[in-house]
Amino acid sequence: MSAEPRINDRIRVPEVRLVGPNGEQVGIVPIAKALEIARESDLDLVEVAPTARPPVARLMDYGKFKYESAMKAREARKNQAHTVIKEIKLRPKIDPHDYETKKGHVVRFLKAGDKVKVTIMFRGREQSRPELGYRLLQRLADDVEDLGFVESRPKQDGRNMIMVIGPHKKKTARGQEAETTA
């Protein structure tokens, strides 16, 4: 069965509850009379509630209705937020300067509104010290807490420890005004 509603001659019931073009109730009428009313008013008879007893049919310009619903769907897709996840990889024994560089990347990604997946890779004997990685992730989360929040806590995944940091929601104009006046 298709998702398209049945229109005009495809409606195969003896009578329908007819709704006019402006939403007014016409009443329960035989299908032949409903089709005749649709032809006279130069509109289509569209079955809007096929499971009702009797089914509900409406008089409308079906082509215009399909076009408008396609435009609404297109507009909704255009306004959708696209979430991008950026990934940063670290090692537990990272040099302080390298840490600052990686932290700068995380800050840049969060300012751009992207999520950041921080991965710590353990090798060899480092695997027996996961608390080093956990402390490093906590330090990073504390350093960037004004830009983002921890979306998923650090968790061990084989040789890696993973944490996801998401950006804070953008402040509204009213929220920024309240901060400047306070």
Coordinates of N, CA and C in Angstrom, one line a residue:
M1 N 0.8 -1.2 0.0 CA 0.0 0.0 0.0 C 0.9 1.2 0.0
S2 N 0.6 2.2 -0.8 CA 1.4 3.4 -1.0 C 1.1 4.4 0.1
A3 N 2.0 5.4 0.3 CA 1.8 6.4 1.3 C 0.9 7.5 0.7
E4 N 0.7 7.6 -0.6 CA -0.1 8.6 -1.2 C -1.6 8.4 -0.9
P5 N -2.3 9.4 -0.6 CA -3.8 9.3 -0.3 C -4.5 9.0 -1.7
R6 N -5.6 8.3 -1.6 CA -6.4 8.1 -2.8 C -7.1 9.3 -3.2
I7 N -7.2 9.6 -4.5 CA -7.9 10.8 -5.0 C -8.9 10.4 -6.0
N8 N -9.9 11.2 -6.1 CA -11.0 11.1 -7.2 C -11.5 9.7 -7.4
D9 N -11.3 9.1 -8.6 CA -11.9 7.8 -8.9 C -11.3 6.7 -8.2
R10 N -10.2 6.8 -7.5 CA -9.5 5.8 -6.8 C -10.2 5.5 -5.5
I11 N -11.0 6.4 -5.0 CA -11.7 6.2 -3.7 C -12.9 5.1 -4.0
R12 N -12.8 4.0 -3.3 CA -13.7 2.9 -3.6 C -14.6 2.6 -2.4
V13 N -15.4 3.5 -1.9 CA -16.3 3.3 -0.8 C -17.7 3.9 -1.3
P14 N -18.7 3.4 -0.7 CA -20.1 3.8 -1.2 C -20.3 5.3 -0.8
E15 N -19.9 5.7 0.4 CA -20.1 7.1 0.9 C -19.0 7.6 1.7
V16 N -18.8 8.9 1.7 CA -17.7 9.6 2.5 C -18.3 10.7 3.3
R17 N -17.5 11.0 4.4 CA -17.8 12.3 5.1 C -17.1 13.4 4.4
L18 N -17.8 14.3 3.8 CA -17.2 15.3 2.9 C -16.8 16.6 3.7
V19 N -15.6 17.1 3.5 CA -15.2 18.3 4.1 C -14.9 19.3 2.9
G20 N -15.4 20.5 3.0 CA -15.3 21.5 1.9 C -13.9 22.0 1.8
P21 N -13.7 22.8 0.8 CA -12.3 23.4 0.5 C -11.8 24.3 1.7
N22 N -12.8 24.9 2.4 CA -12.4 25.8 3.5 C -12.5 25.2 4.9
G23 N -12.6 23.9 4.9 CA -12.7 23.1 6.2 C -14.1 23.0 6.7
E24 N -15.1 23.4 6.0 CA -16.4 23.3 6.5 C -17.0 21.9 6.3
Q25 N -17.8 21.4 7.2 CA -18.4 20.0 7.1 C -19.6 20.1 6.1
V26 N -19.5 19.3 5.1 CA -20.6 19.2 4.2 C -21.6 18.0 4.6
G27 N -21.0 17.0 5.2 CA -21.8 15.9 5.7 C -21.5 14.6 5.0
I28 N -22.3 13.5 5.3 CA -22.0 12.2 4.7 C -22.8 12.2 3.4
V29 N -22.1 12.0 2.3 CA -22.7 12.0 0.9 C -22.2 10.8 0.2
P30 N -23.0 10.3 -0.8 CA -22.5 9.2 -1.7 C -21.3 9.6 -2.5
I31 N -20.5 8.7 -2.8 CA -19.3 9.0 -3.5 C -19.5 9.7 -4.9
A32 N -20.6 9.3 -5.6 CA -20.9 9.9 -6.9 C -21.2 11.4 -6.7
K33 N -21.9 11.7 -5.7 CA -22.3 13.1 -5.5 C -21.0 13.9 -5.1
A34 N -20.1 13.3 -4.3 CA -18.9 14.0 -3.8 C -18.0 14.2 -5.0
L35 N -17.9 13.3 -6.0 CA -17.1 13.5 -7.2 C -17.7 14.5 -8.0
E36 N -19.0 14.6 -8.1 CA -19.7 15.6 -8.9 C -19.4 17.0 -8.3
I37 N -19.5 17.1 -7.0 CA -19.2 18.4 -6.3 C -17.8 18.8 -6.6
A38 N -16.9 17.9 -6.6 CA -15.4 18.2 -6.8 C -15.2 18.7 -8.3
R39 N -15.9 18.0 -9.2 CA -15.7 18.4 -10.6 C -16.3 19.8 -10.8
E40 N -17.5 20.1 -10.2 CA -18.1 21.4 -10.4 C -17.2 22.5 -9.8
S41 N -16.6 22.3 -8.7 CA -15.7 23.3 -8.1 C -14.3 23.3 -8.6
D42 N -14.0 22.4 -9.6 CA -12.7 22.3 -10.2 C -11.6 22.0 -9.2
L43 N -11.9 21.0 -8.3 CA -11.0 20.6 -7.2 C -10.9 19.1 -7.3
D44 N -10.0 18.5 -6.5 CA -9.9 17.1 -6.3 C -10.5 16.6 -5.1
L45 N -11.0 15.4 -5.1 CA -11.6 14.7 -3.9 C -10.5 13.9 -3.3
V46 N -10.0 14.2 -2.1 CA -8.8 13.5 -1.6 C -9.3 12.8 -0.3
E47 N -8.9 11.5 -0.1 CA -9.3 10.8 1.1 C -8.2 11.1 2.1
V48 N -8.6 11.8 3.2 CA -7.7 12.2 4.2 C -7.7 11.3 5.4
A49 N -8.8 10.6 5.7 CA -8.8 9.7 6.8 C -9.5 8.4 6.3
P50 N -8.7 7.5 5.7 CA -9.3 6.3 5.1 C -9.8 5.3 6.2
T51 N -9.3 5.3 7.4 CA -9.7 4.3 8.4 C -11.0 4.7 9.2
A52 N -11.4 6.0 9.0 CA -12.6 6.4 9.7 C -13.8 5.7 9.1
R53 N -14.9 5.7 9.8 CA -16.2 5.1 9.3 C -17.3 6.1 9.3
P54 N -17.7 6.6 8.2 CA -17.2 6.4 6.8 C -15.9 7.2 6.6
P55 N -15.1 6.9 5.6 CA -13.9 7.6 5.4 C -14.1 9.1 5.2
V56 N -13.1 9.9 5.6 CA -13.2 11.4 5.4 C -12.5 11.8 4.1
A57 N -13.2 12.5 3.3 CA -12.6 13.0 2.1 C -12.7 14.5 2.0
R58 N -11.8 15.2 1.4 CA -11.7 16.7 1.4 C -11.6 17.2 0.0
L59 N -12.2 18.3 -0.3 CA -12.1 18.9 -1.6 C -10.9 19.9 -1.5
M60 N -9.9 19.6 -2.4 CA -8.7 20.5 -2.4 C -8.0 20.4 -3.7
D61 N -7.1 21.3 -4.0 CA -6.3 21.3 -5.2 C -5.1 20.4 -4.8
Y62 N -5.1 19.1 -5.2 CA -4.1 18.2 -4.8 C -2.7 18.5 -5.2
G63 N -2.6 19.0 -6.4 CA -1.2 19.3 -7.0 C -0.6 20.4 -6.1
K64 N -1.4 21.4 -5.8 CA -0.9 22.5 -4.9 C -0.6 22.0 -3.5
F65 N -1.4 21.1 -3.0 CA -1.1 20.5 -1.7 C 0.2 19.8 -1.7
K66 N 0.4 19.0 -2.7 CA 1.7 18.2 -2.8 C 2.9 19.1 -2.9
Y67 N 2.8 20.2 -3.7 CA 3.9 21.1 -3.9 C 4.2 21.8 -2.5
E68 N 3.2 22.3 -1.8 CA 3.4 23.0 -0.5 C 4.0 22.0 0.5
S69 N 3.5 20.8 0.6 CA 4.1 19.9 1.6 C 5.5 19.5 1.2
A70 N 5.9 19.4 -0.1 CA 7.3 19.2 -0.5 C 8.2 20.4 -0.1
M71 N 7.6 21.6 -0.2 CA 8.4 22.8 0.1 C 8.6 22.8 1.6
K72 N 7.6 22.5 2.4 CA 7.8 22.4 3.9 C 8.8 21.4 4.3
A73 N 8.8 20.2 3.7 CA 9.8 19.2 4.0 C 11.2 19.7 3.6
R74 N 11.3 20.3 2.5 CA 12.6 20.9 2.1 C 13.1 21.9 3.0
E75 N 12.2 22.8 3.4 CA 12.6 23.9 4.4 C 13.0 23.3 5.7
A76 N 12.3 22.2 6.2 CA 12.7 21.6 7.4 C 14.1 20.9 7.3
R77 N 14.4 20.3 6.2 CA 15.7 19.7 6.0 C 16.8 20.8 6.0
K78 N 16.5 21.9 5.4 CA 17.5 23.0 5.4 C 17.8 23.6 6.7
N79 N 16.8 23.6 7.6 CA 17.0 24.2 9.0 C 17.5 23.2 10.0
Q80 N 17.8 21.9 9.5 CA 18.3 20.9 10.4 C 19.7 21.2 10.8
A81 N 20.1 20.9 12.1 CA 21.4 21.1 12.5 C 22.3 19.9 12.1
H82 N 23.5 20.2 11.5 CA 24.4 19.1 11.1 C 25.4 19.0 12.2
T83 N 25.5 17.9 12.9 CA 26.5 17.7 13.9 C 27.7 17.0 13.3
V84 N 28.8 17.6 13.6 CA 30.1 17.0 13.1 C 30.9 16.6 14.3
I85 N 31.5 15.4 14.2 CA 32.3 15.0 15.3 C 33.8 15.0 14.8
K86 N 34.6 15.8 15.5 CA 36.0 15.9 15.2 C 36.7 15.0 16.2
E87 N 37.9 14.4 15.8 CA 38.6 13.5 16.7 C 40.0 14.0 17.0
I88 N 40.4 13.9 18.3 CA 41.8 14.3 18.7 C 42.3 13.0 19.4
K89 N 43.5 12.7 19.0 CA 44.2 11.5 19.6 C 45.4 12.0 20.5
L90 N 45.4 11.4 21.7 CA 46.5 11.7 22.6 C 47.2 10.5 23.1
R91 N 48.3 10.6 23.8 CA 49.0 9.5 24.5 C 49.0 9.9 25.9
P92 N 49.1 8.9 26.8 CA 49.1 9.2 28.3 C 50.4 10.0 28.7
K93 N 51.5 9.8 28.1 CA 52.7 10.5 28.4 C 53.0 11.6 27.4
I94 N 52.1 12.6 27.4 CA 52.2 13.7 26.4 C 53.0 14.8 27.0
D95 N 53.8 15.5 26.2 CA 54.6 16.6 26.6 C 53.7 17.8 26.8
P96 N 54.0 18.7 27.8 CA 53.1 19.8 28.1 C 52.8 20.7 26.9
H97 N 53.8 21.0 26.0 CA 53.6 21.8 24.9 C 52.6 21.1 23.9
D98 N 52.9 19.8 23.7 CA 52.0 19.0 22.8 C 50.5 19.0 23.3
Y99 N 50.4 18.9 24.6 CA 49.1 19.0 25.3 C 48.4 20.3 25.0
E100 N 49.1 21.4 25.1 CA 48.6 22.7 24.8 C 48.1 22.9 23.4
T101 N 48.9 22.3 22.5 CA 48.6 22.3 21.0 C 47.3 21.6 20.8
K102 N 47.2 20.4 21.4 CA 46.0 19.5 21.2 C 44.8 20.2 21.8
K103 N 45.0 20.8 23.0 CA 43.9 21.5 23.7 C 43.4 22.7 22.8
G104 N 44.4 23.4 22.1 CA 44.0 24.5 21.2 C 43.1 24.0 20.1
H105 N 43.4 22.8 19.6 CA 42.5 22.2 18.5 C 41.1 21.9 19.1
V106 N 41.1 21.4 20.3 CA 39.8 21.1 20.9 C 39.0 22.4 21.1
V107 N 39.7 23.5 21.5 CA 39.0 24.8 21.7 C 38.5 25.3 20.4
R108 N 39.3 25.2 19.3 CA 38.9 25.6 18.0 C 37.6 24.9 17.5
F109 N 37.6 23.5 17.7 CA 36.5 22.7 17.3 C 35.2 23.1 18.0
L110 N 35.4 23.3 19.3 CA 34.2 23.6 20.2 C 33.6 25.0 19.8
K111 N 34.5 26.0 19.5 CA 34.1 27.3 19.1 C 33.3 27.3 17.8
A112 N 33.7 26.3 16.9 CA 33.0 26.2 15.6 C 31.7 25.5 15.8
G113 N 31.4 24.9 17.0 CA 30.1 24.3 17.2 C 30.2 22.8 17.0
D114 N 31.4 22.2 16.8 CA 31.5 20.8 16.6 C 31.7 20.0 17.9
K115 N 31.3 18.7 17.9 CA 31.6 17.8 19.0 C 33.0 17.3 18.8
V116 N 33.7 17.0 19.9 CA 35.0 16.5 19.9 C 35.1 15.2 20.6
K117 N 35.6 14.2 19.9 CA 35.9 12.8 20.4 C 37.4 12.8 20.8
V118 N 37.7 12.7 22.1 CA 39.1 12.7 22.5 C 39.4 11.2 22.8
T119 N 40.5 10.7 22.1 CA 40.9 9.3 22.3 C 42.3 9.3 22.8
I120 N 42.5 8.5 23.9 CA 43.8 8.3 24.4 C 44.2 6.9 24.0
M121 N 45.4 6.8 23.4 CA 45.8 5.5 22.9 C 46.9 5.0 23.9
F122 N 46.7 3.8 24.4 CA 47.6 3.1 25.3 C 48.4 2.1 24.5
R123 N 49.8 2.1 24.8 CA 50.6 1.1 24.2 C 51.4 0.3 25.3
G124 N 51.6 -0.9 25.1 CA 52.4 -1.7 26.0 C 52.1 -1.7 27.4
R125 N 53.0 -1.3 28.2 CA 52.8 -1.2 29.7 C 51.8 -0.1 30.1
E126 N 51.6 0.9 29.2 CA 50.7 2.0 29.5 C 49.3 1.4 29.8
Q127 N 49.0 0.2 29.2 CA 47.6 -0.3 29.4 C 47.3 -0.7 30.8
S128 N 48.4 -0.9 31.6 CA 48.1 -1.3 33.0 C 47.9 0.0 33.9
R129 N 48.0 1.2 33.3 CA 47.8 2.4 34.1 C 46.7 3.3 33.4
P130 N 45.5 2.8 33.4 CA 44.4 3.6 32.7 C 44.1 4.9 33.5
E131 N 44.5 4.9 34.8 CA 44.2 6.2 35.6 C 44.9 7.4 35.0
L132 N 46.1 7.1 34.4 CA 46.8 8.2 33.7 C 46.0 8.9 32.6
G133 N 45.4 8.0 31.8 CA 44.5 8.5 30.7 C 43.3 9.2 31.3
Y134 N 42.7 8.6 32.3 CA 41.5 9.2 32.9 C 41.8 10.6 33.5
R135 N 43.0 10.8 34.1 CA 43.4 12.1 34.7 C 43.6 13.1 33.6
L136 N 44.2 12.6 32.5 CA 44.5 13.5 31.3 C 43.1 14.0 30.7
L137 N 42.2 13.1 30.6 CA 40.9 13.5 30.0 C 40.1 14.4 31.0
Q138 N 40.2 14.2 32.3 CA 39.6 15.1 33.2 C 40.2 16.5 33.2
R139 N 41.5 16.5 33.1 CA 42.3 17.8 33.0 C 41.8 18.6 31.7
L140 N 41.7 17.9 30.6 CA 41.2 18.5 29.3 C 39.8 19.0 29.5
A141 N 38.9 18.2 30.1 CA 37.5 18.6 30.3 C 37.5 19.9 31.2
D142 N 38.3 19.9 32.2 CA 38.3 21.1 33.1 C 38.8 22.3 32.4
D143 N 39.8 22.1 31.5 CA 40.4 23.3 30.8 C 39.4 23.9 29.7
V144 N 38.5 23.1 29.2 CA 37.6 23.6 28.2 C 36.2 23.7 28.7
E145 N 35.9 23.6 30.0 CA 34.6 23.6 30.5 C 33.8 24.8 30.2
D146 N 34.4 26.0 29.9 CA 33.7 27.2 29.6 C 33.2 27.1 28.1
L147 N 33.7 26.3 27.3 CA 33.3 26.1 25.9 C 32.4 24.9 25.6
G148 N 32.6 23.9 26.4 CA 31.9 22.6 26.2 C 31.7 21.8 27.4
F149 N 30.9 20.8 27.3 CA 30.6 19.9 28.4 C 30.9 18.5 28.0
V150 N 31.1 17.6 29.0 CA 31.4 16.2 28.8 C 30.1 15.5 28.4
E151 N 30.0 15.1 27.2 CA 28.8 14.4 26.7 C 28.8 12.9 27.1
S152 N 29.9 12.3 27.0 CA 30.0 10.9 27.5 C 31.3 10.8 28.3
R153 N 31.2 10.3 29.5 CA 32.3 10.2 30.4 C 33.4 9.3 29.8
P154 N 34.7 9.4 30.3 CA 35.8 8.6 29.8 C 35.5 7.1 30.0
K155 N 35.6 6.3 29.0 CA 35.5 4.9 29.1 C 36.5 4.1 28.3
Q156 N 37.0 3.0 28.9 CA 38.0 2.2 28.3 C 37.4 1.4 27.2
D157 N 38.0 1.3 26.0 CA 37.6 0.6 24.9 C 38.8 -0.1 24.3
G158 N 39.1 -1.3 24.8 CA 40.3 -2.0 24.4 C 41.6 -1.2 24.8
R159 N 42.4 -0.9 23.8 CA 43.6 -0.2 24.0 C 43.4 1.3 24.1
N160 N 42.2 1.8 23.9 CA 41.9 3.2 23.9 C 40.9 3.6 25.0
M161 N 41.0 4.9 25.4 CA 40.0 5.5 26.3 C 39.4 6.6 25.6
I162 N 38.1 6.7 25.6 CA 37.3 7.6 24.7 C 36.4 8.5 25.6
M163 N 36.4 9.8 25.3 CA 35.5 10.8 25.9 C 35.0 11.7 24.8
V164 N 33.7 12.1 24.9 CA 33.1 13.0 23.9 C 32.7 14.3 24.6
I165 N 33.2 15.4 24.0 CA 32.9 16.8 24.6 C 32.0 17.5 23.5
G166 N 30.9 18.0 24.0 CA 30.0 18.7 23.1 C 30.0 20.2 23.4
P167 N 29.7 21.1 22.4 CA 29.8 22.5 22.7 C 28.5 22.9 23.5
H168 N 28.7 24.0 24.2 CA 27.5 24.6 24.9 C 26.6 25.2 23.9
K169 N 25.3 25.2 24.2 CA 24.4 25.9 23.2 C 24.7 27.3 23.1
K170 N 24.4 27.9 21.9 CA 24.7 29.3 21.6 C 23.8 30.1 22.5
K171 N 24.3 31.2 23.1 CA 23.5 32.1 24.0 C 22.6 32.9 23.1
T172 N 21.4 33.1 23.6 CA 20.4 34.0 22.9 C 20.8 35.4 23.1
A173 N 20.3 36.3 22.3 CA 20.6 37.8 22.4 C 20.1 38.3 23.8
R174 N 19.0 37.8 24.3 CA 18.5 38.3 25.6 C 19.5 37.8 26.7
G175 N 20.0 36.6 26.6 CA 20.9 36.1 27.6 C 22.2 36.9 27.6
Q176 N 22.7 37.3 26.4 CA 23.9 38.1 26.4 C 23.7 39.5 26.9
E177 N 22.5 40.1 26.7 CA 22.1 41.4 27.2 C 22.1 41.4 28.7
A178 N 21.5 40.3 29.3 CA 21.4 40.2 30.7 C 22.8 40.1 31.4
E179 N 23.7 39.4 30.7 CA 25.1 39.3 31.2 C 25.8 40.7 31.2
T180 N 25.6 41.5 30.1 CA 26.3 42.7 30.0 C 25.7 43.8 31.0
T181 N 24.5 43.7 31.3 CA 23.9 44.7 32.2 C 24.1 44.3 33.7
A182 N 24.4 43.1 34.0 CA 24.7 42.7 35.3 C 26.0 43.0 35.8

